[in-house]
mmCIF file of C-alpha atoms in Angstrom:
data_model
loop_
_atom_site.group_PDB
_atom_site.id
_atom_site.type_symbol
_atom_site.label_atom_id
_atom_site.label_comp_id
_atom_site.label_asym_id
_atom_site.label_seq_id
_atom_site.Cartn_x
_atom_site.Cartn_y
_atom_site.Cartn_z
ATOM 1 C CA GLN A 16 124.527 66.489 1.143
ATOM 2 C CA SER A 17 121.372 64.700 1.642
ATOM 3 C CA ALA A 18 119.203 65.722 4.462
ATOM 4 C CA LEU A 19 117.586 63.326 6.939
ATOM 5 C CA THR A 20 114.031 62.980 6.656
ATOM 6 C CA GLN A 21 111.648 64.201 9.232
ATOM 7 C CA PRO A 22 107.979 64.790 9.032
ATOM 8 C CA ALA A 23 107.255 68.251 7.880
ATOM 9 C CA SER A 24 104.752 68.724 10.699
ATOM 10 C CA VAL A 25 103.334 67.257 13.816
ATOM 11 C CA SER A 26 100.678 68.390 16.382
ATOM 12 C CA GLY A 27 99.553 67.620 19.732
ATOM 13 C CA SER A 28 97.212 69.155 22.624
ATOM 14 C CA PRO A 29 98.542 70.454 25.748
ATOM 15 C CA GLY A 30 99.677 67.580 28.132
ATOM 16 C CA GLN A 31 99.981 64.839 25.151
ATOM 17 C CA SER A 32 102.961 63.366 23.828
ATOM 18 C CA ILE A 33 104.268 63.624 20.536
ATOM 19 C CA THR A 34 107.483 61.958 18.684
ATOM 20 C CA ILE A 35 109.344 62.999 15.660
ATOM 21 C CA SER A 36 111.234 60.589 13.558
ATOM 22 C CA CYS A 37 114.395 61.320 11.867
ATOM 23 C CA THR A 38 115.530 58.656 9.271
ATOM 24 C CA GLY A 39 118.902 58.509 7.729
ATOM 25 C CA THR A 40 121.277 55.661 6.574
ATOM 26 C CA SER A 41 124.084 53.256 7.753
ATOM 27 C CA SER A 42 126.429 56.155 6.940
ATOM 28 C CA ASP A 43 124.824 58.412 9.429
ATOM 29 C CA VAL A 44 122.060 57.820 11.947
ATOM 30 C CA GLY A 45 122.539 54.174 11.699
ATOM 31 C CA GLY A 46 126.305 54.032 11.670
ATOM 32 C CA TYR A 47 126.899 56.368 14.962
ATOM 33 C CA ASN A 48 125.227 57.372 18.242
ATOM 34 C CA TYR A 49 126.043 60.876 17.377
ATOM 35 C CA VAL A 50 122.563 62.238 16.902
ATOM 36 C CA SER A 51 121.615 65.556 18.211
ATOM 37 C CA TRP A 52 118.112 67.408 18.200
ATOM 38 C CA TYR A 53 117.828 71.129 18.090
ATOM 39 C CA GLN A 54 114.805 73.283 18.763
ATOM 40 C CA GLN A 55 114.416 76.641 16.896
ATOM 41 C CA HIS A 56 111.743 79.343 17.608
ATOM 42 C CA PRO A 57 110.840 81.758 14.784
ATOM 43 C CA GLY A 58 113.718 84.305 14.475
ATOM 44 C CA LYS A 59 115.763 82.692 17.064
ATOM 45 C CA ALA A 60 118.942 80.765 17.076
ATOM 46 C CA PRO A 61 118.684 76.797 17.504
ATOM 47 C CA LYS A 62 119.012 75.510 21.000
ATOM 48 C CA LEU A 63 120.507 71.997 21.707
ATOM 49 C CA MET A 64 117.759 69.799 23.120
ATOM 50 C CA ILE A 65 119.142 66.048 22.980
ATOM 51 C CA TYR A 66 122.794 64.977 22.127
ATOM 52 C CA GLU A 67 124.323 61.653 21.553
ATOM 53 C CA VAL A 68 120.996 60.038 20.775
ATOM 54 C CA SER A 69 119.474 60.233 24.512
ATOM 55 C CA ASN A 70 121.597 62.621 26.452
ATOM 56 C CA ARG A 71 119.765 66.021 27.648
ATOM 57 C CA PRO A 72 122.035 69.033 28.386
ATOM 58 C CA SER A 73 121.683 70.760 31.867
ATOM 59 C CA GLY A 74 118.793 72.857 31.852
ATOM 60 C CA VAL A 75 116.774 70.962 29.433
ATOM 61 C CA SER A 76 113.394 69.930 30.503
ATOM 62 C CA ASN A 77 113.154 66.067 31.264
ATOM 63 C CA ARG A 78 109.792 66.050 29.172
ATOM 64 C CA PHE A 79 112.357 65.741 26.157
ATOM 65 C CA SER A 80 113.963 62.399 25.408
ATOM 66 C CA GLY A 81 115.616 60.745 22.619
ATOM 67 C CA SER A 82 116.046 57.275 21.084
ATOM 68 C CA LYS A 83 117.336 55.463 18.179
ATOM 69 C CA SER A 84 116.352 52.154 16.325
ATOM 70 C CA GLY A 85 118.484 50.958 13.249
ATOM 71 C CA ASN A 86 118.641 54.195 11.033
ATOM 72 C CA THR A 87 115.734 55.914 12.615
ATOM 73 C CA ALA A 88 116.247 58.165 15.598
ATOM 74 C CA SER A 89 113.294 59.759 17.448
ATOM 75 C CA LEU A 90 112.699 62.819 19.717
ATOM 76 C CA THR A 91 109.680 62.475 22.124
ATOM 77 C CA ILE A 92 108.266 65.367 23.994
ATOM 78 C CA SER A 93 105.781 64.512 26.923
ATOM 79 C CA GLY A 94 103.464 66.580 28.635
ATOM 80 C CA LEU A 95 103.330 69.208 25.583
ATOM 81 C CA GLN A 96 103.192 72.955 26.629
ATOM 82 C CA ALA A 97 102.383 75.916 24.601
ATOM 83 C CA GLU A 98 106.399 76.737 24.808
ATOM 84 C CA ASP A 99 107.211 73.579 22.954
ATOM 85 C CA GLU A 100 105.699 74.931 19.623
ATOM 86 C CA ALA A 101 108.754 75.698 17.482
ATOM 87 C CA ASP A 102 110.652 74.002 14.629
ATOM 88 C CA TYR A 103 112.736 70.686 15.530
ATOM 89 C CA TYR A 104 115.686 69.505 13.688
ATOM 90 C CA CYS A 105 117.751 66.301 14.025
ATOM 91 C CA GLN A 106 121.428 66.086 13.180
ATOM 92 C CA SER A 107 123.951 63.343 12.647
ATOM 93 C CA TYR A 108 127.569 62.760 11.755
ATOM 94 C CA ASP A 109 127.772 61.712 8.145
ATOM 95 C CA ARG A 110 130.871 59.899 7.292
ATOM 96 C CA SER A 111 130.437 60.444 3.565
ATOM 97 C CA LEU A 112 130.628 63.960 4.456
ATOM 98 C CA THR A 113 133.263 63.831 7.077
ATOM 99 C CA GLY A 114 130.698 66.181 8.822
ATOM 100 C CA TRP A 115 126.954 66.650 9.833
ATOM 101 C CA VAL A 116 123.898 66.531 8.158
ATOM 102 C CA PHE A 117 120.591 68.000 9.426
ATOM 103 C CA GLY A 118 117.008 67.023 9.168
ATOM 104 C CA ARG A 119 114.534 68.944 7.089
ATOM 105 C CA GLY A 120 113.025 70.151 10.396
ATOM 106 C CA THR A 121 109.591 69.599 11.735
ATOM 107 C CA LYS A 122 107.156 72.148 12.747
ATOM 108 C CA LEU A 123 105.419 71.135 16.047
ATOM 109 C CA THR A 124 102.053 72.850 16.948
ATOM 110 C CA VAL A 125 100.516 72.841 20.185
ATOM 111 C CA LEU A 126 96.825 72.764 19.584
ATOM 112 C CA GLU B 12 128.787 82.243 30.791
ATOM 113 C CA VAL B 13 129.544 80.855 27.525
ATOM 114 C CA GLN B 14 128.528 83.320 24.719
ATOM 115 C CA LEU B 15 128.932 83.456 20.951
ATOM 116 C CA VAL B 16 128.272 86.914 19.877
ATOM 117 C CA GLN B 17 128.239 87.530 15.982
ATOM 118 C CA SER B 18 128.613 90.694 13.693
ATOM 119 C CA GLY B 19 125.643 92.504 12.643
ATOM 120 C CA ALA B 20 123.272 92.176 9.441
ATOM 121 C CA GLU B 21 125.092 92.889 6.065
ATOM 122 C CA VAL B 22 123.480 94.111 2.815
ATOM 123 C CA LYS B 23 125.952 93.357 -0.399
ATOM 124 C CA LYS B 24 125.705 93.612 -4.023
ATOM 125 C CA PRO B 25 126.586 90.382 -6.276
ATOM 126 C CA GLY B 26 130.205 90.401 -6.694
ATOM 127 C CA GLU B 27 131.272 91.894 -3.588
ATOM 128 C CA SER B 28 133.282 90.146 -0.896
ATOM 129 C CA LEU B 29 132.383 89.802 2.918
ATOM 130 C CA LYS B 30 133.780 88.653 6.076
ATOM 131 C CA ILE B 31 131.267 88.109 9.095
ATOM 132 C CA SER B 32 132.520 87.414 12.638
ATOM 133 C CA CYS B 33 131.675 85.170 15.710
ATOM 134 C CA LYS B 34 133.421 86.519 19.156
ATOM 135 C CA GLY B 35 133.716 83.848 21.701
ATOM 136 C CA SER B 36 133.834 84.212 25.552
ATOM 137 C CA GLY B 37 133.349 82.630 28.774
ATOM 138 C CA TYR B 38 135.339 79.633 27.945
ATOM 139 C CA ARG B 39 138.824 78.580 26.839
ATOM 140 C CA PHE B 40 138.571 79.802 23.077
ATOM 141 C CA THR B 41 141.781 77.738 21.882
ATOM 142 C CA SER B 42 140.441 74.318 23.039
ATOM 143 C CA TYR B 43 137.234 74.269 20.849
ATOM 144 C CA TRP B 44 136.051 73.739 17.109
ATOM 145 C CA ILE B 45 133.627 76.211 15.967
ATOM 146 C CA GLY B 46 131.072 75.238 13.324
ATOM 147 C CA TRP B 47 129.087 77.524 10.773
ATOM 148 C CA VAL B 48 125.527 76.711 9.577
ATOM 149 C CA ARG B 49 123.228 78.426 7.039
ATOM 150 C CA GLN B 50 119.773 78.750 7.079
ATOM 151 C CA MET B 51 118.262 80.097 3.780
ATOM 152 C CA PRO B 52 115.029 82.192 3.801
ATOM 153 C CA GLY B 53 112.303 79.866 5.427
ATOM 154 C CA LYS B 54 114.571 77.055 4.982
ATOM 155 C CA ASP B 55 116.458 74.167 6.735
ATOM 156 C CA LEU B 56 119.563 74.175 8.570
ATOM 157 C CA GLU B 57 122.679 73.420 6.631
ATOM 158 C CA TRP B 58 126.208 72.629 7.741
ATOM 159 C CA LEU B 59 128.933 74.511 6.243
ATOM 160 C CA GLY B 60 132.275 73.422 8.139
ATOM 161 C CA ILE B 61 134.173 73.809 11.094
ATOM 162 C CA ILE B 62 137.630 75.385 12.276
ATOM 163 C CA TYR B 63 139.517 74.535 15.142
ATOM 164 C CA SER B 64 140.278 77.952 17.077
ATOM 165 C CA GLY B 65 143.564 76.255 18.576
ATOM 166 C CA ASP B 66 145.465 75.764 15.084
ATOM 167 C CA SER B 67 142.979 76.757 12.256
ATOM 168 C CA GLU B 68 142.754 73.351 11.021
ATOM 169 C CA THR B 69 139.320 73.355 9.026
ATOM 170 C CA ARG B 70 136.832 70.864 7.779
ATOM 171 C CA TYR B 71 134.422 71.866 4.857
ATOM 172 C CA SER B 72 131.280 70.327 3.707
ATOM 173 C CA PRO B 73 131.855 69.091 0.010
ATOM 174 C CA SER B 74 128.734 71.275 -0.794
ATOM 175 C CA PHE B 75 130.452 74.258 0.380
ATOM 176 C CA GLN B 76 134.216 73.810 -0.209
ATOM 177 C CA GLY B 77 135.430 76.690 -2.447
ATOM 178 C CA GLN B 78 132.514 78.907 -1.678
ATOM 179 C CA VAL B 79 133.542 80.077 1.767
ATOM 180 C CA THR B 80 136.751 80.515 3.676
ATOM 181 C CA MET B 81 136.904 80.163 7.731
ATOM 182 C CA SER B 82 139.506 81.510 9.814
ATOM 183 C CA VAL B 83 140.373 82.717 13.098
ATOM 184 C CA ASP B 84 142.197 85.157 15.040
ATOM 185 C CA LYS B 85 143.203 83.750 18.591
ATOM 186 C CA SER B 86 144.351 87.241 19.798
ATOM 187 C CA ILE B 87 140.792 88.567 20.028
ATOM 188 C CA ASN B 88 138.707 85.093 20.328
ATOM 189 C CA THR B 89 137.053 85.453 17.032
ATOM 190 C CA VAL B 90 136.462 83.227 14.049
ATOM 191 C CA TYR B 91 135.370 84.248 10.696
ATOM 192 C CA LEU B 92 133.442 83.134 7.534
ATOM 193 C CA GLN B 93 134.232 85.137 4.126
ATOM 194 C CA TRP B 94 133.063 85.097 0.770
ATOM 195 C CA HIS B 95 135.385 86.403 -1.888
ATOM 196 C CA SER B 96 132.400 86.875 -4.538
ATOM 197 C CA LEU B 97 128.901 87.064 -3.152
ATOM 198 C CA GLN B 98 125.897 85.817 -5.105
ATOM 199 C CA ALA B 99 122.206 86.287 -4.583
ATOM 200 C CA SER B 100 122.136 82.612 -3.632
ATOM 201 C CA HIS B 101 124.301 83.447 -0.392
ATOM 202 C CA THR B 102 121.278 85.238 0.959
ATOM 203 C CA ALA B 103 120.826 83.573 4.382
ATOM 204 C CA ILE B 104 121.163 83.578 8.011
ATOM 205 C CA TYR B 105 124.603 82.315 9.188
ATOM 206 C CA TYR B 106 124.878 80.931 12.800
ATOM 207 C CA CYS B 107 128.147 80.133 14.495
ATOM 208 C CA ALA B 108 127.942 77.226 17.096
ATOM 209 C CA ARG B 109 130.532 75.834 19.545
ATOM 210 C CA LEU B 110 131.381 72.171 18.887
ATOM 211 C CA MET B 111 131.459 70.239 22.192
ATOM 212 C CA ALA B 112 133.571 66.959 21.399
ATOM 213 C CA PRO B 113 134.754 65.115 24.562
ATOM 214 C CA GLY B 114 136.504 62.716 22.142
ATOM 215 C CA ALA B 115 137.023 62.944 18.365
ATOM 216 C CA TYR B 116 135.340 65.955 16.536
ATOM 217 C CA PHE B 117 132.721 63.966 14.904
ATOM 218 C CA SER B 118 131.463 62.769 18.147
ATOM 219 C CA GLY B 119 130.584 66.108 19.215
ATOM 220 C CA TRP B 120 127.263 68.304 19.305
ATOM 221 C CA TYR B 121 126.907 72.039 19.044
ATOM 222 C CA ASP B 122 125.892 73.194 22.597
ATOM 223 C CA TYR B 123 126.082 77.181 22.193
ATOM 224 C CA TRP B 124 125.023 79.074 19.302
ATOM 225 C CA GLY B 125 125.738 82.739 18.256
ATOM 226 C CA GLN B 126 122.382 85.016 17.460
ATOM 227 C CA GLY B 127 122.903 84.620 13.495
ATOM 228 C CA THR B 128 124.154 87.236 11.009
ATOM 229 C CA LEU B 129 121.678 87.960 8.196
ATOM 230 C CA VAL B 130 123.322 88.367 4.952
ATOM 231 C CA THR B 131 121.481 89.874 1.994
ATOM 232 C CA VAL B 132 122.899 89.768 -1.673
ATOM 233 C CA SER B 133 120.758 91.982 -3.766
ATOM 234 C CA THR B 134 121.131 94.420 -6.698
#
């Protein structure tokens, strides 16, 4: 399975906004609005942050938002906080897998 | 409260078999798919497959088909991931996660995750 393409790392200062991109193909990201984003702190299980491209689960801060254009989905975190420092993974349904593919993960550093 | 509780860490030798578990509680267990995700040391997440807790229907990633077997015991709200012959390359953390899918399964997302089971395969 070919992983979705994410930047290896991004960084920002507290209070700033950052955006993490997730690029796939028309077989996955571009073909469906079934993109999710997960946050993973070291030694912890992933946590759902965004589903169906732009929906936030109950309890997730509205500082987290998602969008999609063509074959690229994006996660934006506004008002960066120290607790946002973590790895972030996108995920999309992939019709060639009849399953899901993850991105390669982006390490967010809050300076 | 929805919870997925996985079995503890395992240390095995190459060639041995292993079955790890994931017990669901706080929701109607038989109405949901459960997925399995692998994370090798320092690496990314990889999707292994899903199993429907109601009727044991399974869908495997082509990359893992034949390497692992998923099963369910509805009587104790538990799903399993099994290997018949472990290899060193199977060393990883394995997560189970509940698939929330209001429509077709492929439209869903993983809303609750287990704590992970570390599997170490070494001589």
